[in-house]
Coordinates of C-alpha atoms in Angstrom, one line a residue:
Chain A
M1 CA -13.9 25.0 -29.0
N2 CA -14.4 21.7 -30.0
K3 CA -16.3 18.7 -29.0
S4 CA -13.1 17.5 -26.9
G5 CA -13.0 20.8 -25.2
Q6 CA -9.8 22.1 -27.1
I7 CA -9.1 25.6 -28.2
S8 CA -8.6 25.2 -32.2
T9 CA -9.9 28.8 -33.4
P10 CA -6.2 31.0 -34.6
E11 CA -5.5 33.7 -32.3
L12 CA -6.7 36.7 -33.9
W13 CA -6.1 38.8 -31.0
A14 CA -2.7 40.2 -30.6
P15 CA -1.5 41.5 -26.8
P16 CA 0.3 44.8 -26.7
G17 CA 4.1 44.3 -26.3
L18 CA 6.7 43.1 -27.8
W19 CA 7.5 40.2 -25.3
R20 CA 3.8 39.5 -24.8
R21 CA 3.4 39.2 -28.6
L22 CA 6.7 37.0 -28.9
E23 CA 6.4 34.8 -25.9
G24 CA 3.3 32.5 -27.3
P25 CA 4.8 31.8 -30.2
L26 CA 8.0 31.2 -28.8
A27 CA 6.4 28.8 -26.3
H28 CA 4.3 27.1 -29.3
L29 CA 7.7 26.2 -30.7
F30 CA 9.1 25.0 -27.5
L31 CA 6.4 23.0 -26.8
L32 CA 6.4 21.9 -30.5
L33 CA 10.4 20.6 -30.0
C34 CA 9.1 18.6 -26.7
T35 CA 7.2 16.5 -28.4
L36 CA 9.2 16.1 -31.0
T37 CA 11.7 14.7 -28.7
T38 CA 9.5 11.5 -28.2
V39 CA 9.1 11.2 -32.2
L40 CA 13.2 11.4 -32.0
T41 CA 13.4 9.0 -29.4
T42 CA 11.8 6.3 -31.6
I43 CA 13.2 7.0 -34.8
S44 CA 16.9 6.7 -32.8
I45 CA 15.8 3.5 -31.2
V46 CA 15.2 1.8 -34.6
V47 CA 18.1 3.4 -36.3
I48 CA 20.5 2.4 -33.7
L49 CA 19.3 -1.4 -33.4
S50 CA 18.9 -1.8 -37.2
V51 CA 22.1 -0.5 -38.4
Q52 CA 23.9 -2.5 -35.4
S53 CA 22.3 -5.2 -35.9
A54 CA 23.1 -5.0 -40.0
Q55 CA 26.4 -4.7 -38.9
F56 CA 26.4 -7.7 -36.7
F57 CA 24.9 -9.6 -39.5
R58 CA 27.8 -8.6 -41.9
V59 CA 30.6 -9.0 -39.4
S60 CA 29.8 -12.1 -38.1
G61 CA 28.3 -13.8 -41.6
I62 CA 25.6 -15.2 -40.0
S63 CA 22.1 -14.9 -41.4
P64 CA 19.1 -13.6 -39.4
I65 CA 17.5 -17.1 -39.9
R66 CA 20.4 -19.0 -38.3
F67 CA 20.8 -16.4 -35.6
L68 CA 17.0 -17.1 -34.7
T69 CA 16.8 -20.8 -35.1
G70 CA 20.8 -21.6 -34.0
T71 CA 20.4 -23.6 -30.6
D72 CA 24.3 -22.7 -29.8
V73 CA 25.0 -19.5 -28.1
E74 CA 28.3 -18.9 -27.9
A75 CA 30.3 -16.9 -30.0
P76 CA 30.8 -18.0 -33.7
H77 CA 27.6 -19.4 -33.6
F78 CA 25.3 -16.8 -32.3
G79 CA 22.2 -18.9 -32.4
I80 CA 19.6 -17.1 -30.2
L81 CA 16.8 -19.9 -29.6
P82 CA 17.8 -20.8 -26.5
L83 CA 17.5 -17.3 -25.3
I84 CA 14.0 -16.8 -26.7
W85 CA 12.9 -19.9 -24.9
G86 CA 14.5 -19.0 -21.7
T87 CA 12.9 -15.5 -22.5
F88 CA 9.1 -17.1 -23.3
M89 CA 9.4 -19.4 -20.5
I90 CA 10.0 -16.9 -17.6
A91 CA 7.0 -14.8 -19.3
L92 CA 4.5 -17.8 -19.6
G93 CA 5.6 -19.0 -16.2
S94 CA 5.1 -15.7 -14.5
S95 CA 1.9 -15.0 -15.9
V96 CA 0.8 -18.7 -14.6
I97 CA 0.6 -16.8 -11.6
A98 CA 0.3 -12.9 -12.5
L99 CA -2.8 -13.4 -14.5
P100 CA -5.0 -15.2 -11.9
V101 CA -4.3 -13.5 -8.9
G102 CA -4.0 -10.3 -10.8
L103 CA -7.5 -10.8 -12.2
L104 CA -8.9 -12.0 -8.9
S105 CA -7.9 -8.7 -7.3
A106 CA -9.2 -6.4 -10.0
I107 CA -13.0 -8.4 -9.8
Y108 CA -12.4 -7.7 -5.8
L109 CA -11.4 -4.1 -6.1
S110 CA -13.9 -3.2 -9.0
E111 CA -17.2 -5.6 -7.4
Y112 CA -16.4 -6.4 -4.1
A113 CA -14.4 -3.7 -2.5
P114 CA -16.3 -1.0 -0.1
R115 CA -14.9 2.1 -1.3
K116 CA -13.2 2.8 1.5
V117 CA -10.8 -0.5 1.5
R118 CA -10.4 0.6 -2.5
A119 CA -9.3 4.1 -1.5
V120 CA -6.5 2.1 0.7
L121 CA -5.6 -0.9 -1.6
K122 CA -5.5 1.1 -4.9
P123 CA -2.2 3.4 -3.3
S124 CA -0.9 0.4 -2.0
L125 CA -0.7 -1.8 -5.1
E126 CA 0.7 1.0 -6.8
L127 CA 3.5 1.6 -4.2
L128 CA 3.8 -2.4 -4.7
A129 CA 4.5 -1.4 -8.4
G130 CA 6.7 0.8 -7.5
I131 CA 9.4 -1.5 -6.0
P132 CA 12.6 -1.9 -8.0
T133 CA 12.9 -5.1 -9.9
I134 CA 16.6 -5.3 -8.3
V135 CA 14.7 -5.7 -4.9
Y136 CA 12.7 -8.5 -6.3
G137 CA 16.0 -10.3 -7.4
F138 CA 17.4 -10.2 -4.4
L139 CA 14.1 -11.6 -3.0
A140 CA 14.7 -14.4 -5.3
L141 CA 17.9 -15.1 -4.7
Q142 CA 17.5 -15.0 -0.6
L143 CA 14.0 -16.1 -0.2
V144 CA 12.5 -18.1 -3.1
T145 CA 15.1 -20.4 -4.1
P146 CA 16.0 -21.5 -0.7
G147 CA 12.2 -22.1 -0.2
L148 CA 11.8 -24.0 -3.0
R149 CA 14.9 -26.1 -2.1
L150 CA 13.1 -26.6 1.3
L151 CA 9.8 -27.7 -0.2
L152 CA 10.9 -29.6 -3.4
N153 CA 14.2 -31.3 -2.0
P154 CA 12.5 -33.8 0.1
F155 CA 10.8 -35.2 -3.0
G156 CA 14.7 -35.8 -4.6
L157 CA 14.1 -32.9 -7.1
D158 CA 17.3 -30.8 -7.3
V159 CA 17.0 -27.0 -7.1
E160 CA 19.7 -25.1 -8.7
Q161 CA 21.1 -21.8 -6.7
F162 CA 19.9 -20.2 -10.2
N163 CA 16.3 -22.0 -11.6
A164 CA 13.6 -20.6 -13.8
L165 CA 11.1 -21.3 -11.3
S166 CA 12.1 -18.5 -8.9
A167 CA 12.4 -16.3 -11.7
C168 CA 9.1 -17.2 -12.6
I169 CA 7.4 -16.5 -9.2
V170 CA 9.1 -12.8 -8.6
V171 CA 8.4 -11.7 -12.0
G172 CA 4.7 -12.6 -11.4
V173 CA 4.6 -11.4 -8.1
M174 CA 5.7 -8.1 -9.8
V175 CA 3.4 -7.6 -12.4
I176 CA 0.8 -8.7 -10.2
P177 CA -0.4 -5.0 -9.7
M178 CA -0.2 -4.2 -13.4
V179 CA -2.7 -6.6 -14.6
S180 CA -4.9 -6.0 -11.7
S181 CA -4.8 -2.2 -11.9
L182 CA -4.9 -2.3 -15.9
S183 CA -8.0 -4.4 -15.1
E184 CA -9.8 -3.2 -12.5
D185 CA -9.9 -0.1 -15.0
V186 CA -11.7 -2.0 -17.5
L187 CA -14.3 -3.6 -15.1
S188 CA -15.0 -0.5 -13.3
A189 CA -15.7 1.1 -16.6
V190 CA -18.7 -1.8 -17.9
P191 CA -21.9 0.3 -17.6
Q192 CA -23.8 -0.4 -14.3
G193 CA -27.1 -1.3 -16.4
L194 CA -25.5 -4.5 -17.1
R195 CA -25.0 -5.6 -13.5
E196 CA -28.4 -4.3 -12.4
A197 CA -30.0 -6.6 -15.3
G198 CA -28.2 -9.2 -14.0
Y199 CA -29.4 -8.7 -10.3
G200 CA -32.9 -8.3 -11.7
L201 CA -32.7 -11.9 -13.3
G202 CA -31.9 -13.5 -10.2
A203 CA -27.9 -13.8 -10.4
T204 CA -25.9 -13.8 -7.6
K205 CA -22.8 -11.1 -7.4
F206 CA -20.9 -14.5 -8.1
E207 CA -22.8 -14.7 -11.4
V208 CA -22.9 -10.9 -12.3
S209 CA -19.2 -10.9 -11.8
T210 CA -18.0 -13.9 -13.9
R211 CA -21.0 -14.3 -16.3
I212 CA -21.4 -10.4 -17.1
V213 CA -18.9 -7.8 -16.2
L214 CA -16.0 -10.0 -17.0
P215 CA -16.9 -11.3 -20.1
A216 CA -18.5 -7.5 -20.9
A217 CA -14.7 -6.3 -20.1
L218 CA -12.9 -9.5 -21.5
S219 CA -11.0 -7.6 -24.2
G220 CA -9.7 -5.0 -22.0
V221 CA -8.5 -8.0 -19.6
F222 CA -6.9 -10.1 -22.2
A223 CA -5.2 -6.4 -23.2
S224 CA -3.9 -6.1 -19.8
F225 CA -2.8 -9.8 -19.8
I226 CA -0.9 -9.0 -23.4
L227 CA 0.6 -6.0 -21.8
A228 CA 1.4 -8.2 -18.5
L229 CA 3.4 -11.0 -20.4
S230 CA 5.3 -8.0 -22.7
R231 CA 6.6 -6.6 -19.3
A232 CA 7.6 -9.8 -18.3
V233 CA 9.4 -10.1 -21.7
G234 CA 11.6 -7.3 -21.0
E235 CA 12.1 -7.9 -17.2
T236 CA 16.1 -7.7 -16.7
M237 CA 17.1 -7.7 -13.1
A238 CA 15.0 -10.1 -11.6
V239 CA 15.7 -12.7 -14.3
V240 CA 19.5 -11.6 -14.2
L241 CA 19.7 -12.6 -10.9
A242 CA 17.3 -15.2 -9.7
A243 CA 17.5 -17.3 -13.7
G244 CA 21.3 -17.4 -13.9
R245 CA 23.2 -17.5 -17.3
V246 CA 23.0 -21.2 -18.8
P247 CA 21.4 -21.1 -22.3
S248 CA 19.1 -23.8 -22.4
I249 CA 16.3 -25.4 -24.3
T250 CA 14.5 -27.1 -21.3
L251 CA 10.7 -27.3 -19.8
N252 CA 12.9 -28.6 -16.3
P253 CA 12.0 -25.1 -14.0
L254 CA 14.5 -26.1 -11.6
V255 CA 17.5 -25.4 -13.6
S256 CA 19.4 -22.4 -14.9
I257 CA 18.3 -21.0 -18.2
E258 CA 19.0 -17.2 -19.8
T259 CA 16.8 -14.9 -21.6
M260 CA 17.7 -12.0 -24.0
T261 CA 17.8 -9.4 -21.4
A262 CA 20.1 -11.3 -19.1
Y263 CA 22.3 -12.1 -22.6
I264 CA 22.5 -8.5 -22.9
V265 CA 23.7 -7.9 -19.6
A266 CA 26.2 -10.4 -19.6
V267 CA 27.7 -9.1 -23.2
V268 CA 27.9 -5.5 -21.8
G269 CA 29.7 -6.9 -18.4
G270 CA 32.0 -9.2 -20.6
E271 CA 34.1 -6.0 -21.6
E272 CA 34.1 -7.3 -25.1
A273 CA 35.9 -4.7 -27.5
P274 CA 33.5 -2.4 -29.7
G275 CA 32.8 -3.3 -33.1
S276 CA 33.6 -7.5 -32.1
P277 CA 30.9 -9.8 -32.9
T278 CA 29.9 -10.8 -29.7
S279 CA 29.3 -6.7 -28.2
L280 CA 27.7 -6.3 -31.8
S281 CA 25.3 -9.2 -30.9
L282 CA 23.8 -7.7 -28.1
F283 CA 22.0 -5.0 -30.8
A284 CA 20.7 -8.0 -32.6
V285 CA 19.0 -9.8 -29.8
A286 CA 17.7 -6.3 -28.2
M287 CA 16.5 -5.5 -31.7
V288 CA 14.4 -9.2 -31.4
L289 CA 13.4 -7.9 -28.0
F290 CA 12.4 -4.7 -29.2
I291 CA 10.2 -6.3 -32.1
V292 CA 8.8 -8.6 -29.7
T293 CA 7.5 -6.2 -26.8
L294 CA 6.4 -4.0 -29.2
S295 CA 4.0 -6.0 -31.3
M296 CA 2.7 -7.3 -27.9
N297 CA 2.0 -3.8 -27.0
I298 CA 0.4 -2.8 -30.6
V299 CA -2.1 -6.3 -30.2
S300 CA -2.8 -5.3 -26.7
R301 CA -3.9 -1.7 -28.2
I302 CA -5.7 -3.1 -31.1
V303 CA -7.5 -5.3 -28.5
L304 CA -8.6 -2.5 -26.3
A305 CA -9.4 -0.5 -28.9
R306 CA -12.6 -2.7 -30.1
Y307 CA -13.3 -3.0 -26.8
R308 CA -13.6 1.0 -26.3
E309 CA -15.9 1.0 -29.1
A310 CA -18.6 -1.2 -27.6
Y311 CA -19.3 0.7 -24.7
V312 CA -17.9 4.8 -25.3
Chain B
M1 CA -25.7 -3.2 -3.5
Q2 CA -27.7 -3.3 0.1
E3 CA -30.8 -5.4 -1.4
L4 CA -28.7 -8.1 -2.9
H5 CA -27.7 -9.4 0.8
T6 CA -31.4 -10.0 1.2
Y7 CA -31.4 -12.5 -1.8
T8 CA -30.5 -16.1 -1.5
P9 CA -30.6 -18.6 -4.6
H10 CA -32.1 -22.1 -3.8
S11 CA -29.4 -24.3 -5.6
R12 CA -26.5 -25.2 -3.0
I13 CA -24.0 -25.1 -5.2
R14 CA -25.1 -21.4 -6.2
R15 CA -25.2 -20.9 -2.6
I16 CA -21.5 -22.0 -1.7
L17 CA -19.9 -20.5 -4.6
G18 CA -20.5 -17.0 -4.4
P19 CA -18.8 -16.8 -1.0
L20 CA -15.8 -19.0 -2.1
F21 CA -15.2 -16.8 -4.8
A22 CA -15.4 -13.8 -2.7
I23 CA -12.9 -15.2 -0.7
A24 CA -10.8 -16.0 -3.4
C25 CA -10.8 -12.5 -4.6
V26 CA -10.0 -10.8 -1.4
L27 CA -6.8 -13.2 -0.9
A28 CA -5.5 -12.4 -4.4
T29 CA -5.7 -8.9 -3.2
F30 CA -4.3 -9.2 -0.1
S31 CA -1.6 -11.5 -1.4
G32 CA 0.3 -8.0 -2.5
V33 CA 0.3 -6.8 0.7
V34 CA 1.7 -10.0 2.3
V35 CA 4.1 -10.2 -0.3
L36 CA 5.2 -6.5 0.6
S37 CA 5.6 -7.4 4.4
I38 CA 7.4 -10.4 3.5
L39 CA 9.7 -8.7 1.2
L40 CA 10.5 -5.7 3.8
G41 CA 10.6 -8.5 6.7
S42 CA 13.4 -10.3 5.1
V43 CA 15.2 -7.4 3.7
L44 CA 15.4 -6.2 7.2
S45 CA 16.5 -9.4 8.8
T46 CA 19.1 -10.0 6.5
G47 CA 20.4 -6.1 6.5
L48 CA 20.4 -6.4 10.4
G49 CA 21.8 -9.7 10.4
H50 CA 25.3 -8.6 11.3
Q51 CA 24.2 -7.0 14.7
A52 CA 23.5 -8.6 17.6
G53 CA 19.7 -8.2 17.0
R54 CA 17.5 -6.9 19.9
P55 CA 14.2 -8.9 19.8
W56 CA 11.9 -7.5 17.6
Y57 CA 9.3 -6.0 20.5
H58 CA 12.3 -3.6 21.4
L59 CA 10.6 -1.5 18.8
P60 CA 12.6 2.1 19.9
Q61 CA 16.0 0.6 20.2
N62 CA 15.8 -1.8 17.3
A63 CA 14.5 1.6 15.1
W64 CA 17.2 3.4 17.0
D65 CA 19.3 0.9 15.5
L66 CA 17.7 0.9 12.0
G67 CA 18.3 4.5 11.8
Q68 CA 21.8 4.4 12.9
L69 CA 22.8 1.6 10.4
L70 CA 21.1 3.2 7.4
L71 CA 22.9 6.3 8.5
S72 CA 26.2 4.8 8.5
L73 CA 25.8 2.7 5.1
A74 CA 24.5 5.9 3.7
T75 CA 28.0 7.9 4.5
K76 CA 30.6 5.1 4.5
T77 CA 32.1 5.0 1.0
P78 CA 33.7 1.3 0.1
G79 CA 35.7 -0.1 2.8
E80 CA 38.1 -3.3 3.0
S81 CA 35.8 -5.3 4.5
A82 CA 31.9 -5.4 5.1
Q83 CA 31.9 -4.0 8.3
T84 CA 33.3 -0.8 7.0
T85 CA 31.9 -0.5 3.9
G86 CA 29.0 1.8 2.9
F87 CA 27.0 3.1 -0.3
R88 CA 28.1 6.4 0.0
V89 CA 29.2 6.5 -3.7
G90 CA 25.8 4.9 -4.7
V91 CA 23.6 7.7 -2.5
V92 CA 25.4 10.5 -4.1
S93 CA 25.5 8.9 -7.5
S94 CA 22.0 8.4 -7.2
L95 CA 20.7 12.0 -6.0
W96 CA 23.0 13.5 -9.1
L97 CA 21.1 11.3 -11.4
L98 CA 17.9 12.4 -9.6
G99 CA 18.7 16.2 -10.1
L100 CA 19.8 15.7 -13.6
V101 CA 16.6 13.8 -14.5
T102 CA 14.5 16.4 -12.9
L103 CA 16.2 19.2 -15.1
F104 CA 16.2 17.5 -18.5
A105 CA 13.0 15.6 -18.1
V106 CA 10.5 17.4 -16.3
P107 CA 10.1 20.3 -18.9
V108 CA 10.5 18.2 -21.9
G109 CA 7.6 16.1 -20.5
L110 CA 5.5 18.8 -19.5
G111 CA 6.0 20.9 -22.3
A112 CA 4.8 17.9 -25.1
A113 CA 1.8 17.4 -22.6
V114 CA 0.9 20.7 -23.0
Y115 CA 1.4 20.6 -26.5
L116 CA -0.3 17.5 -26.7
E117 CA -3.4 18.6 -24.8
E118 CA -4.1 22.2 -25.3
Y119 CA -2.1 22.9 -28.6
V120 CA -2.5 20.1 -31.3
R121 CA -5.6 19.8 -32.9
P122 CA -7.0 16.1 -33.0
G123 CA -5.9 14.5 -36.1
R124 CA -3.5 12.3 -37.7
F125 CA -0.4 13.9 -35.8
K126 CA -1.6 13.6 -32.5
A127 CA -2.6 10.2 -33.0
V128 CA 0.3 9.4 -34.3
V129 CA 2.5 10.7 -31.5
Q130 CA 0.2 9.6 -29.0
T131 CA 1.0 6.1 -30.0
N132 CA 4.2 6.5 -30.3
I133 CA 4.6 7.5 -26.6
A134 CA 1.9 4.6 -25.3
N135 CA 4.8 2.7 -27.2
L136 CA 7.6 4.1 -25.6
A137 CA 6.4 3.2 -22.1
G138 CA 6.3 -0.2 -23.3
V139 CA 9.8 -0.7 -24.5
P140 CA 12.0 -2.4 -22.2
S141 CA 14.5 -0.3 -19.8
I142 CA 17.2 -2.4 -21.2
V143 CA 16.8 -1.4 -24.9
Y144 CA 16.7 2.1 -23.3
G145 CA 20.1 1.3 -21.9
I146 CA 21.2 0.5 -25.1
L147 CA 20.1 3.6 -26.6
G148 CA 21.9 5.2 -24.2
L149 CA 25.3 3.4 -24.5
T150 CA 25.4 4.2 -28.4
L151 CA 23.9 7.6 -28.8
F152 CA 25.3 9.2 -25.4
V153 CA 28.1 7.1 -24.1
R154 CA 29.9 6.9 -27.6
G155 CA 28.2 9.8 -29.4
F156 CA 26.9 7.5 -32.1
G157 CA 30.4 7.6 -33.6
F158 CA 31.0 10.9 -33.4
K159 CA 34.0 11.3 -31.0
P160 CA 33.1 14.9 -30.0
F161 CA 29.7 14.4 -28.8
A162 CA 30.5 11.5 -26.9
L163 CA 30.1 12.2 -23.1
G164 CA 31.6 8.8 -21.8
Y165 CA 30.5 7.1 -19.2
S166 CA 29.7 10.0 -17.4
I167 CA 26.3 11.2 -15.1
W168 CA 25.3 13.3 -18.3
S169 CA 25.0 9.7 -20.2
G170 CA 23.3 8.3 -17.6
A171 CA 21.1 11.2 -16.6
L172 CA 20.2 11.8 -20.4
T173 CA 19.2 7.9 -20.5
L174 CA 17.2 7.8 -17.5
S175 CA 15.4 11.0 -18.8
L176 CA 14.7 9.5 -22.1
L177 CA 13.1 6.4 -20.4
V178 CA 11.2 8.3 -18.0
L179 CA 9.7 10.6 -20.4
P180 CA 6.8 8.6 -21.8
V181 CA 5.5 7.8 -18.2
I182 CA 5.6 11.5 -17.3
I183 CA 3.9 12.6 -20.5
I184 CA 1.1 10.5 -20.2
A185 CA 0.8 11.5 -16.0
A186 CA 1.0 15.2 -16.8
Q187 CA -1.6 14.7 -19.8
E188 CA -4.2 13.1 -17.6
A189 CA -3.8 16.0 -14.9
I190 CA -4.1 18.8 -17.6
R191 CA -6.9 16.7 -18.9
A192 CA -8.8 17.0 -15.4
V193 CA -9.0 20.7 -15.5
P194 CA -12.4 22.0 -16.7
T195 CA -12.7 23.7 -19.7
T196 CA -14.5 26.5 -18.2
Y197 CA -10.9 27.8 -16.8
R198 CA -9.6 28.4 -20.3
Q199 CA -12.6 29.8 -21.2
A200 CA -12.9 32.6 -18.4
A201 CA -9.3 33.1 -19.1
L202 CA -9.4 33.5 -23.0
A203 CA -12.6 35.7 -22.7
L204 CA -10.8 37.9 -20.2
G205 CA -8.4 38.4 -23.2
A206 CA -5.4 35.8 -22.3
T207 CA -3.3 34.5 -25.0
R208 CA -3.3 30.8 -25.3
W209 CA -0.3 30.5 -24.0
Q210 CA -1.0 33.2 -20.8
T211 CA -4.1 30.6 -20.3
V212 CA -1.7 27.7 -19.9
R213 CA 0.7 28.9 -18.1
D214 CA -1.4 31.4 -15.8
H215 CA -4.2 28.9 -15.4
V216 CA -4.2 25.6 -16.6
L217 CA -0.9 24.7 -15.2
P218 CA -1.5 25.9 -11.9
A219 CA -4.5 24.2 -11.5
A220 CA -3.3 20.8 -12.6
L221 CA -0.4 20.9 -10.8
P222 CA -1.3 18.5 -8.0
G223 CA -1.5 15.8 -10.4
I224 CA 1.8 16.7 -12.6
M225 CA 3.7 17.0 -9.2
T226 CA 2.0 13.3 -8.3
G227 CA 2.7 12.0 -11.4
L228 CA 6.4 13.6 -11.5
I229 CA 7.2 12.3 -8.5
L230 CA 6.1 8.5 -9.4
S231 CA 8.3 8.6 -12.7
L232 CA 11.4 10.1 -10.9
S233 CA 10.8 7.5 -8.3
R234 CA 11.0 4.7 -10.7
A235 CA 13.9 6.5 -12.5
I236 CA 16.0 6.0 -9.4
G237 CA 14.9 2.4 -8.9
E238 CA 16.1 1.3 -12.7
T239 CA 19.0 -0.8 -12.6
A240 CA 19.2 -2.3 -16.1
P241 CA 19.8 0.8 -18.2
V242 CA 22.0 2.3 -16.2
L243 CA 24.0 -0.9 -16.0
M244 CA 24.6 -0.3 -19.6
V245 CA 25.9 3.1 -19.2
T246 CA 28.5 3.0 -16.4
Q247 CA 31.7 1.7 -16.7
A248 CA 33.2 1.4 -13.0
S249 CA 31.6 -1.4 -11.0
S250 CA 32.8 0.1 -7.9
L251 CA 34.3 3.8 -7.3
L252 CA 36.2 4.7 -3.8
N253 CA 35.4 8.4 -3.9
P254 CA 31.6 9.7 -5.0
P255 CA 31.5 11.6 -8.3
R256 CA 32.1 15.7 -7.9
G257 CA 30.1 16.8 -10.7
P258 CA 28.2 15.5 -13.5
G259 CA 31.2 14.8 -15.6
D260 CA 32.8 12.1 -13.1
Q261 CA 32.0 8.3 -13.2
Y262 CA 29.4 7.4 -11.3
V263 CA 27.7 4.0 -9.7
P264 CA 24.2 4.7 -8.7
L265 CA 22.6 2.8 -6.0
P266 CA 20.8 -0.1 -7.5
L267 CA 23.7 -0.7 -9.4
E268 CA 25.8 -1.1 -6.3
I269 CA 23.1 -3.5 -4.9
Y270 CA 23.2 -5.2 -7.9
N271 CA 27.3 -5.8 -7.7
Y272 CA 26.7 -6.6 -4.1
A273 CA 23.7 -9.2 -4.6
K274 CA 25.2 -11.3 -7.4
Y275 CA 27.9 -12.7 -5.2
P276 CA 26.6 -16.0 -2.6
D277 CA 28.6 -14.5 0.5
P278 CA 26.5 -14.0 3.4
A279 CA 28.5 -10.3 4.0
D280 CA 27.8 -9.1 0.4
Q281 CA 24.1 -10.2 0.9
T282 CA 24.1 -8.0 3.8
L283 CA 25.5 -5.2 2.6
A284 CA 23.0 -5.7 -0.7
A285 CA 20.1 -5.6 2.0
G286 CA 21.3 -3.0 3.6
G287 CA 21.4 -1.4 0.3
I288 CA 18.0 -2.2 -0.4
L289 CA 17.0 -0.7 2.7
L290 CA 18.0 2.7 1.7
L291 CA 16.6 2.2 -1.7
L292 CA 13.2 1.6 -0.3
V293 CA 13.2 4.3 2.2
L294 CA 14.3 6.8 -0.4
L295 CA 11.4 5.5 -2.7
I296 CA 9.2 4.9 -0.3
S297 CA 9.1 8.6 1.1
M298 CA 9.0 10.0 -2.7
N299 CA 5.9 7.8 -3.1
A300 CA 4.5 9.0 0.4
V301 CA 5.0 12.7 -0.7
A302 CA 3.1 11.6 -4.0
I303 CA 0.4 10.4 -2.5
V304 CA 0.0 13.1 0.0
I305 CA -0.6 15.4 -2.7
R306 CA -3.0 14.0 -4.3
N307 CA -5.2 13.6 -1.4
R308 CA -4.8 17.1 -0.9
S309 CA -5.5 18.3 -4.1
G310 CA -8.6 15.6 -3.8
R311 CA -9.8 17.2 -0.7
L312 CA -9.5 21.1 -2.2
N313 CA -11.4 20.1 -5.3
R314 CA -14.2 18.6 -3.5
N315 CA -14.7 21.9 -1.4

């Protein structure tokens, strides 16, 4: 037994019977293979995306720089800057909703809520997180866009059928449970002694929550923010349904935009022959998407690891 | 913190800010509940839209209507008009996927979790695998769709390995997608089993595998089940990856075996939801109702299992 409670001594004792001697090593082998599946998955993703992206750059004759900076998404040009713009517009727009609401609800759950209320709220947040994204997309079309029209048309603002704002709203709502549950974990992990010290000095609950607990858990909260952003970047169905497919670099949230994920869905639905530049382009776009979300995940883990060192 | 309520600060701003902030926090938390009810309400009203609706306070009749509607939606195959069409193809496809994903992902996910918790020593290998799993859990689902399209549908260029646009491809793709989630959940459950269980079994002469199989896994089972059900319900609700690994946009007959083409329920919903026609929107809402009923019942089972096991442990 080592510190972490694991069994790390070699097996000196062999049970009687051939099968009982064999089943241990066989099980060990099976379990190892299971574990290696995950490594293989990562390797296949990386290999497939890089091989096919290389193929795309070769077939289409577009340089990676022009691919990333070009502003015309259409077939012979393949400049995906509008897609990257659209993706980050959705991600940032949705975090305007998700981050404050998620953080406030995390503070409520960890600092204010009585234990019984919390026992009910946490599972219902999980339930909310389990609702398929297609439902949110449908909600954007059915409820949010008509609502926005009702609200903004009297001011002379024209809201398109597909628009970035409704996608931002539903994606924001969608990632609230994630921000809230991850932030709540780190807020609850702040040692009770810090809070008691604050109360001892005459701070109110509000002051303890915002000036002691929150700063103490700040890096963990940031980590959850980054994860939520990365989730919004990778979000597909809600954005496809709500934001439409008109690639554009604009700051106007009331018009249609196209994200990287929506582009991939459009290419797959477009029945291009496999091997054509257009059908290969989805691998290059997916590569960009993969790199962006992976780096966000890694950054969030680094931030979180730093936090853990401080208290545990 | 009972004693805190007796203390009030002198400064007025400090007295006012506290309750205001508390109210903001409560509002933010319950916004989720509000959104959930708006969502269900709007889907329900759209889904029931084409029926001459009774007022909402005729609850038993409305519930009966709803049941009838769901049943007819679940059992009808696509017809010519919105009144006769249904989601039978989607329901059957999704159930096939559910079964096969359980078959593939559960043993592998459990195996990996057991290996990481009970077998491998802490060190570089474990750290690398663990980081890798966490990263895989953050990969957008559409990237898994691309992986499935290349690896399973097209066999990465090798014809004999290509499974085509069959249920096999869809199930394998979704299995890879939920594998990291299953592993992380199962690891947590296994970690919660007290070390004394293992020590007792080992002291009585059980091998490591016997300890794991007969003592650790049964003790961790409720936690594992909860995690499994939640991950499987995620697999059923996913649209983006199956969009990449199905070809047919609609089928007339449900698939009969895992080699057939398929259109899972979320994809059928998407196919209706993308058209602005009110009839299509109504159908999409009906499909969403079916999907939510399926998912919420799966989630409810998971929550019940968790609450039960919590009570058992406390006694």
